[in-house]
Amino acid sequence: MAFNDLITYEAVGADGVTYRVTAGSDSITRGPGGAPTASERSFDVQAISGRGNYYAASFLFFQYALSRHGCDPWGNPIAENGVELSEEADGLQKIWRGHIRWEFPSASATIGNDVAYSSGGDGGGSGETDSTPFSYAPFVSSFSTAGGQRHMSVSYNTRAYPINGVAPNFGGGIGWNGEDFDGVDVVSPTIVFEVTARTPAQVVSNFGEFLSRTVPYVGCVNNASFYGCAPGSILFNGVTSGTLRSRKTQSGANEPYWEMSYSFAASPNVTIDVQGVPVYKGGWEYLWALADAETGGIQAVYVEQVYQYANLADLGFGG
């Protein structure tokens, strides 16, 4: 398929808005002898039936890129992190600029019994080896315990110091402004971790089926224990394609597979004492307080479920 054959594409996003993808300018990188080693092309992604949003546009563009342009006209696969989308304009009809980079997998590195398709055009290989046996079993590949942020309108504990008269009792409400509680943004313990899963290439090649087994869980919270964490504390943030690799089977055949990263975030469930009433809040639920306009205290506390719950073990791991 030549670049000139990349036609305009329209589809309805998850937000109900119709998006149009139009091919733009292209560039080609050639190696010794003039052989193409990499190619790039820009795309315009436009919401044509409403305002649209970045998340719906990026997902549609990602789906479009993998289902229609997994390879460029010379057979180069999409490079690692080779699909990007950035917002260019903000109006009634939003426009984003998409970008795809394809790169020839000429350099390879042997890792144990599998061959990693890596980038580059010099034809060299690292020859590094690892005695770790190949396995399709998923494994936690990275994590971070950096704190996130959340807004609190009720405190865990209050100390009042009367200066001139009696200090009103707001029942743990934070920042009474005469009508409501302003609250405060605080650092919240959040663990971000990734699980690397090796998936046979043929499983991902049926892209629609692969999406149907993963996308419904994006933005969902675990309804059962997951990696030893309590129900309600794990949020699934999505999956990112990684390196396309190939391993030698016992019969000597090459078996291609994708090494993909599944991203999760963990936030602990907590119980807050509000004027002697224990209030339970799941890690990804939202708590807010209703003020008593007459006394300035707390009339009621509400805990909102803002994410759907699902069995994240259905993704194929975690337990």
mmCIF file of C-alpha atoms in Angstrom, residues 9-243:
data_model
loop_
_atom_site.group_PDB
_atom_site.id
_atom_site.type_symbol
_atom_site.label_atom_id
_atom_site.label_comp_id
_atom_site.label_asym_id
_atom_site.label_seq_id
_atom_site.Cartn_x
_atom_site.Cartn_y
_atom_site.Cartn_z
ATOM 1 C CA TYR A 9 -11.359 7.375 7.693
ATOM 2 C CA GLU A 10 -14.405 8.207 9.827
ATOM 3 C CA ALA A 11 -15.710 6.405 12.906
ATOM 4 C CA VAL A 12 -17.792 7.083 16.007
ATOM 5 C CA GLY A 13 -15.785 7.257 19.242
ATOM 6 C CA ALA A 14 -16.782 5.912 22.647
ATOM 7 C CA ASP A 15 -18.156 9.373 23.508
ATOM 8 C CA GLY A 16 -20.651 9.237 20.620
ATOM 9 C CA VAL A 17 -18.764 11.855 18.586
ATOM 10 C CA THR A 18 -17.770 11.139 14.969
ATOM 11 C CA TYR A 19 -14.040 11.496 14.285
ATOM 12 C CA ARG A 20 -12.327 11.895 10.910
ATOM 13 C CA VAL A 21 -8.747 10.732 10.373
ATOM 14 C CA THR A 22 -6.956 12.266 7.383
ATOM 15 C CA ALA A 23 -3.424 11.402 6.240
ATOM 16 C CA GLY A 24 -0.937 14.272 6.088
ATOM 17 C CA SER A 25 2.737 14.705 5.207
ATOM 18 C CA ASP A 26 5.236 11.832 5.205
ATOM 19 C CA SER A 27 8.994 11.311 5.391
ATOM 20 C CA ILE A 28 11.293 8.377 4.656
ATOM 21 C CA THR A 29 14.665 7.470 6.179
ATOM 22 C CA ARG A 30 16.936 5.351 3.982
ATOM 23 C CA GLY A 31 20.017 3.352 4.890
ATOM 24 C CA PRO A 32 23.030 2.233 2.839
ATOM 25 C CA GLY A 33 22.039 1.417 -0.727
ATOM 26 C CA GLY A 34 18.852 3.474 -0.476
ATOM 27 C CA ALA A 35 16.786 0.835 1.302
ATOM 28 C CA PRO A 36 14.056 2.382 3.543
ATOM 29 C CA THR A 37 14.822 1.828 7.235
ATOM 30 C CA ALA A 38 12.086 3.987 8.737
ATOM 31 C CA SER A 39 9.138 6.077 7.659
ATOM 32 C CA GLU A 40 6.859 8.593 9.371
ATOM 33 C CA ARG A 41 3.528 10.166 8.585
ATOM 34 C CA SER A 42 1.337 12.781 10.210
ATOM 35 C CA PHE A 43 -2.440 12.576 10.518
ATOM 36 C CA ASP A 44 -5.219 15.023 11.356
ATOM 37 C CA VAL A 45 -7.825 13.670 13.764
ATOM 38 C CA GLN A 46 -10.914 15.875 13.885
ATOM 39 C CA ALA A 47 -14.172 15.689 15.838
ATOM 40 C CA ILE A 48 -16.760 16.554 13.183
ATOM 41 C CA SER A 49 -20.067 16.026 15.011
ATOM 42 C CA GLY A 50 -19.332 17.638 18.399
ATOM 43 C CA ARG A 51 -16.569 18.748 20.732
ATOM 44 C CA GLY A 52 -15.146 15.314 21.408
ATOM 45 C CA ASN A 53 -12.368 14.587 23.888
ATOM 46 C CA TYR A 54 -8.746 13.490 23.822
ATOM 47 C CA TYR A 55 -9.352 10.054 25.306
ATOM 48 C CA ALA A 56 -11.947 9.022 22.717
ATOM 49 C CA ALA A 57 -9.885 10.513 19.867
ATOM 50 C CA SER A 58 -6.644 8.854 20.990
ATOM 51 C CA PHE A 59 -8.281 5.443 21.362
ATOM 52 C CA LEU A 60 -9.881 5.683 17.924
ATOM 53 C CA PHE A 61 -6.573 6.774 16.370
ATOM 54 C CA PHE A 62 -4.711 3.954 18.140
ATOM 55 C CA GLN A 63 -7.276 1.451 16.860
ATOM 56 C CA TYR A 64 -7.054 2.955 13.365
ATOM 57 C CA ALA A 65 -3.249 2.801 13.367
ATOM 58 C CA LEU A 66 -2.985 -0.838 14.414
ATOM 59 C CA SER A 67 -5.887 -2.195 12.369
ATOM 60 C CA ARG A 68 -5.037 -0.390 9.111
ATOM 61 C CA HIS A 69 -1.384 0.567 9.239
ATOM 62 C CA GLY A 70 0.442 -2.034 11.278
ATOM 63 C CA CYS A 71 3.123 -1.868 8.560
ATOM 64 C CA ASP A 72 4.176 0.833 6.120
ATOM 65 C CA PRO A 73 4.347 0.219 2.324
ATOM 66 C CA TRP A 74 7.780 -1.436 2.726
ATOM 67 C CA GLY A 75 6.694 -3.802 5.465
ATOM 68 C CA ASN A 76 8.236 -1.850 8.345
ATOM 69 C CA PRO A 77 6.302 -2.435 11.603
ATOM 70 C CA ILE A 78 5.190 0.385 13.882
ATOM 71 C CA ALA A 79 8.122 1.393 16.093
ATOM 72 C CA GLU A 80 7.976 1.063 19.877
ATOM 73 C CA ASN A 81 6.078 4.113 21.185
ATOM 74 C CA GLY A 82 5.530 4.962 17.512
ATOM 75 C CA VAL A 83 1.897 6.135 17.805
ATOM 76 C CA GLU A 84 1.336 9.613 19.231
ATOM 77 C CA LEU A 85 -1.509 12.115 19.407
ATOM 78 C CA SER A 86 -1.330 15.728 20.581
ATOM 79 C CA GLU A 87 -3.962 18.455 20.703
ATOM 80 C CA GLU A 88 -3.392 21.220 18.165
ATOM 81 C CA ALA A 89 -6.554 23.285 18.418
ATOM 82 C CA ASP A 90 -9.490 23.726 20.777
ATOM 83 C CA GLY A 91 -12.790 24.816 19.328
ATOM 84 C CA LEU A 92 -16.269 23.549 18.547
ATOM 85 C CA GLN A 93 -14.641 21.003 16.245
ATOM 86 C CA LYS A 94 -11.466 19.918 18.009
ATOM 87 C CA ILE A 95 -8.435 18.926 15.927
ATOM 88 C CA TRP A 96 -5.567 16.695 17.026
ATOM 89 C CA ARG A 97 -2.317 15.941 15.220
ATOM 90 C CA GLY A 98 -1.523 12.257 15.041
ATOM 91 C CA HIS A 99 1.848 10.749 14.200
ATOM 92 C CA ILE A 100 2.971 7.216 13.299
ATOM 93 C CA ARG A 101 6.551 6.020 12.946
ATOM 94 C CA TRP A 102 7.399 2.712 11.309
ATOM 95 C CA GLU A 103 10.883 1.276 11.793
ATOM 96 C CA PHE A 104 12.647 -1.627 10.121
ATOM 97 C CA PRO A 105 13.564 -4.359 12.684
ATOM 98 C CA SER A 106 16.977 -5.126 11.231
ATOM 99 C CA ALA A 107 18.982 -5.362 14.467
ATOM 100 C CA SER A 108 18.229 -8.261 16.798
ATOM 101 C CA ALA A 109 19.360 -9.343 20.222
ATOM 102 C CA THR A 110 19.168 -12.927 21.410
ATOM 103 C CA ILE A 111 17.682 -13.239 24.886
ATOM 104 C CA GLY A 112 17.747 -16.812 26.125
ATOM 105 C CA ASN A 113 15.545 -18.676 23.669
ATOM 106 C CA ASP A 114 13.776 -15.691 22.131
ATOM 107 C CA VAL A 115 14.834 -13.076 19.572
ATOM 108 C CA ALA A 116 13.967 -9.451 20.292
ATOM 109 C CA TYR A 117 13.120 -7.274 17.304
ATOM 110 C CA SER A 118 14.873 -4.030 18.172
ATOM 111 C CA SER A 119 15.221 -0.721 16.349
ATOM 112 C CA GLY A 120 18.106 0.456 14.246
ATOM 113 C CA GLY A 121 19.450 0.170 10.728
ATOM 114 C CA ASP A 122 23.079 -0.837 11.143
ATOM 115 C CA GLY A 123 22.435 -4.569 11.017
ATOM 116 C CA GLY A 124 24.275 -5.185 14.295
ATOM 117 C CA GLY A 125 23.185 -7.210 17.290
ATOM 118 C CA SER A 126 24.113 -7.159 20.930
ATOM 119 C CA GLY A 127 24.433 -10.915 21.342
ATOM 120 C CA GLU A 128 23.458 -10.595 25.022
ATOM 121 C CA THR A 129 22.127 -13.781 26.579
ATOM 122 C CA ASP A 130 19.986 -14.556 29.579
ATOM 123 C CA SER A 131 19.498 -17.997 31.084
ATOM 124 C CA THR A 132 15.943 -17.187 32.233
ATOM 125 C CA PRO A 133 13.619 -19.749 30.591
ATOM 126 C CA PHE A 134 10.861 -18.438 28.390
ATOM 127 C CA SER A 135 7.381 -18.313 29.899
ATOM 128 C CA TYR A 136 4.023 -16.819 28.961
ATOM 129 C CA ALA A 137 3.258 -16.298 32.665
ATOM 130 C CA PRO A 138 2.680 -12.551 33.403
ATOM 131 C CA PHE A 139 5.019 -10.868 35.884
ATOM 132 C CA VAL A 140 5.152 -7.492 37.676
ATOM 133 C CA SER A 141 7.865 -5.598 35.791
ATOM 134 C CA SER A 142 7.893 -2.188 37.506
ATOM 135 C CA PHE A 143 6.272 -0.211 40.309
ATOM 136 C CA SER A 144 6.350 3.169 42.003
ATOM 137 C CA THR A 145 5.118 4.238 45.442
ATOM 138 C CA ALA A 146 5.049 7.970 44.671
ATOM 139 C CA GLY A 147 2.067 9.665 46.287
ATOM 140 C CA GLY A 148 -0.862 10.907 44.264
ATOM 141 C CA GLN A 149 -3.367 13.624 45.218
ATOM 142 C CA ARG A 150 -6.947 13.577 46.415
ATOM 143 C CA HIS A 151 -9.338 16.196 47.726
ATOM 144 C CA MET A 152 -10.554 15.863 51.334
ATOM 145 C CA SER A 153 -13.451 17.790 52.831
ATOM 146 C CA VAL A 154 -13.418 15.806 56.103
ATOM 147 C CA SER A 155 -10.357 15.325 58.328
ATOM 148 C CA TYR A 156 -9.278 12.281 60.315
ATOM 149 C CA ASN A 157 -8.915 14.372 63.453
ATOM 150 C CA THR A 158 -9.323 18.018 64.530
ATOM 151 C CA ARG A 159 -7.567 20.075 67.209
ATOM 152 C CA ALA A 160 -9.306 23.398 68.007
ATOM 153 C CA TYR A 161 -7.621 26.291 69.861
ATOM 154 C CA PRO A 162 -10.083 28.995 71.006
ATOM 155 C CA ILE A 163 -8.456 32.411 70.752
ATOM 156 C CA ASN A 164 -11.314 34.756 71.559
ATOM 157 C CA GLY A 165 -14.399 32.949 72.760
ATOM 158 C CA VAL A 166 -15.490 29.442 71.858
ATOM 159 C CA ALA A 167 -14.147 27.565 68.833
ATOM 160 C CA PRO A 168 -17.136 26.292 66.786
ATOM 161 C CA ASN A 169 -17.255 22.554 66.242
ATOM 162 C CA PHE A 170 -17.373 21.790 62.520
ATOM 163 C CA GLY A 171 -17.372 18.049 63.083
ATOM 164 C CA GLY A 172 -14.218 17.451 61.061
ATOM 165 C CA GLY A 173 -15.279 19.542 58.076
ATOM 166 C CA ILE A 174 -12.304 21.350 56.488
ATOM 167 C CA GLY A 175 -12.359 25.007 55.462
ATOM 168 C CA TRP A 176 -15.852 26.263 56.364
ATOM 169 C CA ASN A 177 -16.568 29.320 54.162
ATOM 170 C CA GLY A 178 -19.982 30.211 55.539
ATOM 171 C CA GLU A 179 -21.831 28.025 53.061
ATOM 172 C CA ASP A 180 -19.766 24.920 52.431
ATOM 173 C CA PHE A 181 -16.446 23.208 53.109
ATOM 174 C CA ASP A 182 -13.616 24.147 50.750
ATOM 175 C CA GLY A 183 -11.578 21.081 51.650
ATOM 176 C CA VAL A 184 -7.906 20.605 50.825
ATOM 177 C CA ASP A 185 -5.794 18.623 48.343
ATOM 178 C CA VAL A 186 -3.559 16.127 50.132
ATOM 179 C CA VAL A 187 -0.949 13.569 49.144
ATOM 180 C CA SER A 188 -2.591 10.170 48.911
ATOM 181 C CA PRO A 189 -0.680 6.871 49.068
ATOM 182 C CA THR A 190 -0.788 5.501 45.532
ATOM 183 C CA ILE A 191 1.144 2.561 44.128
ATOM 184 C CA VAL A 192 1.520 2.457 40.354
ATOM 185 C CA PHE A 193 2.665 -0.842 38.897
ATOM 186 C CA GLU A 194 2.931 -2.573 35.545
ATOM 187 C CA VAL A 195 2.465 -6.213 34.675
ATOM 188 C CA THR A 196 4.277 -7.520 31.603
ATOM 189 C CA ALA A 197 2.334 -10.169 29.715
ATOM 190 C CA ARG A 198 3.612 -12.100 26.718
ATOM 191 C CA THR A 199 0.847 -12.779 24.224
ATOM 192 C CA PRO A 200 1.091 -14.855 21.023
ATOM 193 C CA ALA A 201 0.996 -12.550 17.995
ATOM 194 C CA GLN A 202 -2.033 -14.288 16.497
ATOM 195 C CA VAL A 203 -4.082 -13.357 19.569
ATOM 196 C CA VAL A 204 -3.433 -9.651 18.978
ATOM 197 C CA SER A 205 -3.758 -9.899 15.190
ATOM 198 C CA ASN A 206 -7.513 -10.292 15.667
ATOM 199 C CA PHE A 207 -7.530 -6.762 17.002
ATOM 200 C CA GLY A 208 -11.264 -6.365 17.477
ATOM 201 C CA GLU A 209 -11.457 -9.501 19.611
ATOM 202 C CA PHE A 210 -8.388 -8.452 21.602
ATOM 203 C CA LEU A 211 -9.952 -5.043 22.333
ATOM 204 C CA SER A 212 -13.226 -6.640 23.406
ATOM 205 C CA ARG A 213 -11.337 -8.647 26.050
ATOM 206 C CA THR A 214 -9.362 -5.723 27.480
ATOM 207 C CA VAL A 215 -11.055 -2.350 26.861
ATOM 208 C CA PRO A 216 -14.182 -3.035 29.009
ATOM 209 C CA TYR A 217 -11.891 -3.303 32.048
ATOM 210 C CA VAL A 218 -10.053 0.009 31.508
ATOM 211 C CA GLY A 219 -11.112 2.422 34.262
ATOM 212 C CA CYS A 220 -12.535 -0.389 36.399
ATOM 213 C CA VAL A 221 -11.777 -1.216 40.039
ATOM 214 C CA ASN A 222 -11.281 -4.740 41.347
ATOM 215 C CA ASN A 223 -14.309 -6.410 42.914
ATOM 216 C CA ALA A 224 -12.163 -9.213 44.359
ATOM 217 C CA SER A 225 -8.671 -9.573 45.767
ATOM 218 C CA PHE A 226 -6.067 -8.744 43.095
ATOM 219 C CA TYR A 227 -2.343 -9.315 43.641
ATOM 220 C CA GLY A 228 -3.136 -9.540 47.344
ATOM 221 C CA CYS A 229 -4.853 -6.122 47.428
ATOM 222 C CA ALA A 230 -8.341 -5.726 48.883
ATOM 223 C CA PRO A 231 -11.424 -5.273 46.679
ATOM 224 C CA GLY A 232 -11.944 -1.628 45.761
ATOM 225 C CA SER A 233 -8.270 -0.671 45.918
ATOM 226 C CA ILE A 234 -6.927 -1.468 42.409
ATOM 227 C CA LEU A 235 -7.676 0.614 39.302
ATOM 228 C CA PHE A 236 -6.854 -0.699 35.807
ATOM 229 C CA ASN A 237 -5.403 2.103 33.657
ATOM 230 C CA GLY A 238 -5.016 0.197 30.390
ATOM 231 C CA VAL A 239 -2.551 -1.772 28.295
ATOM 232 C CA THR A 240 0.368 -0.564 26.171
ATOM 233 C CA SER A 241 1.866 -2.588 23.340
ATOM 234 C CA GLY A 242 5.580 -3.146 23.767
ATOM 235 C CA THR A 243 8.106 -5.071 21.710
#
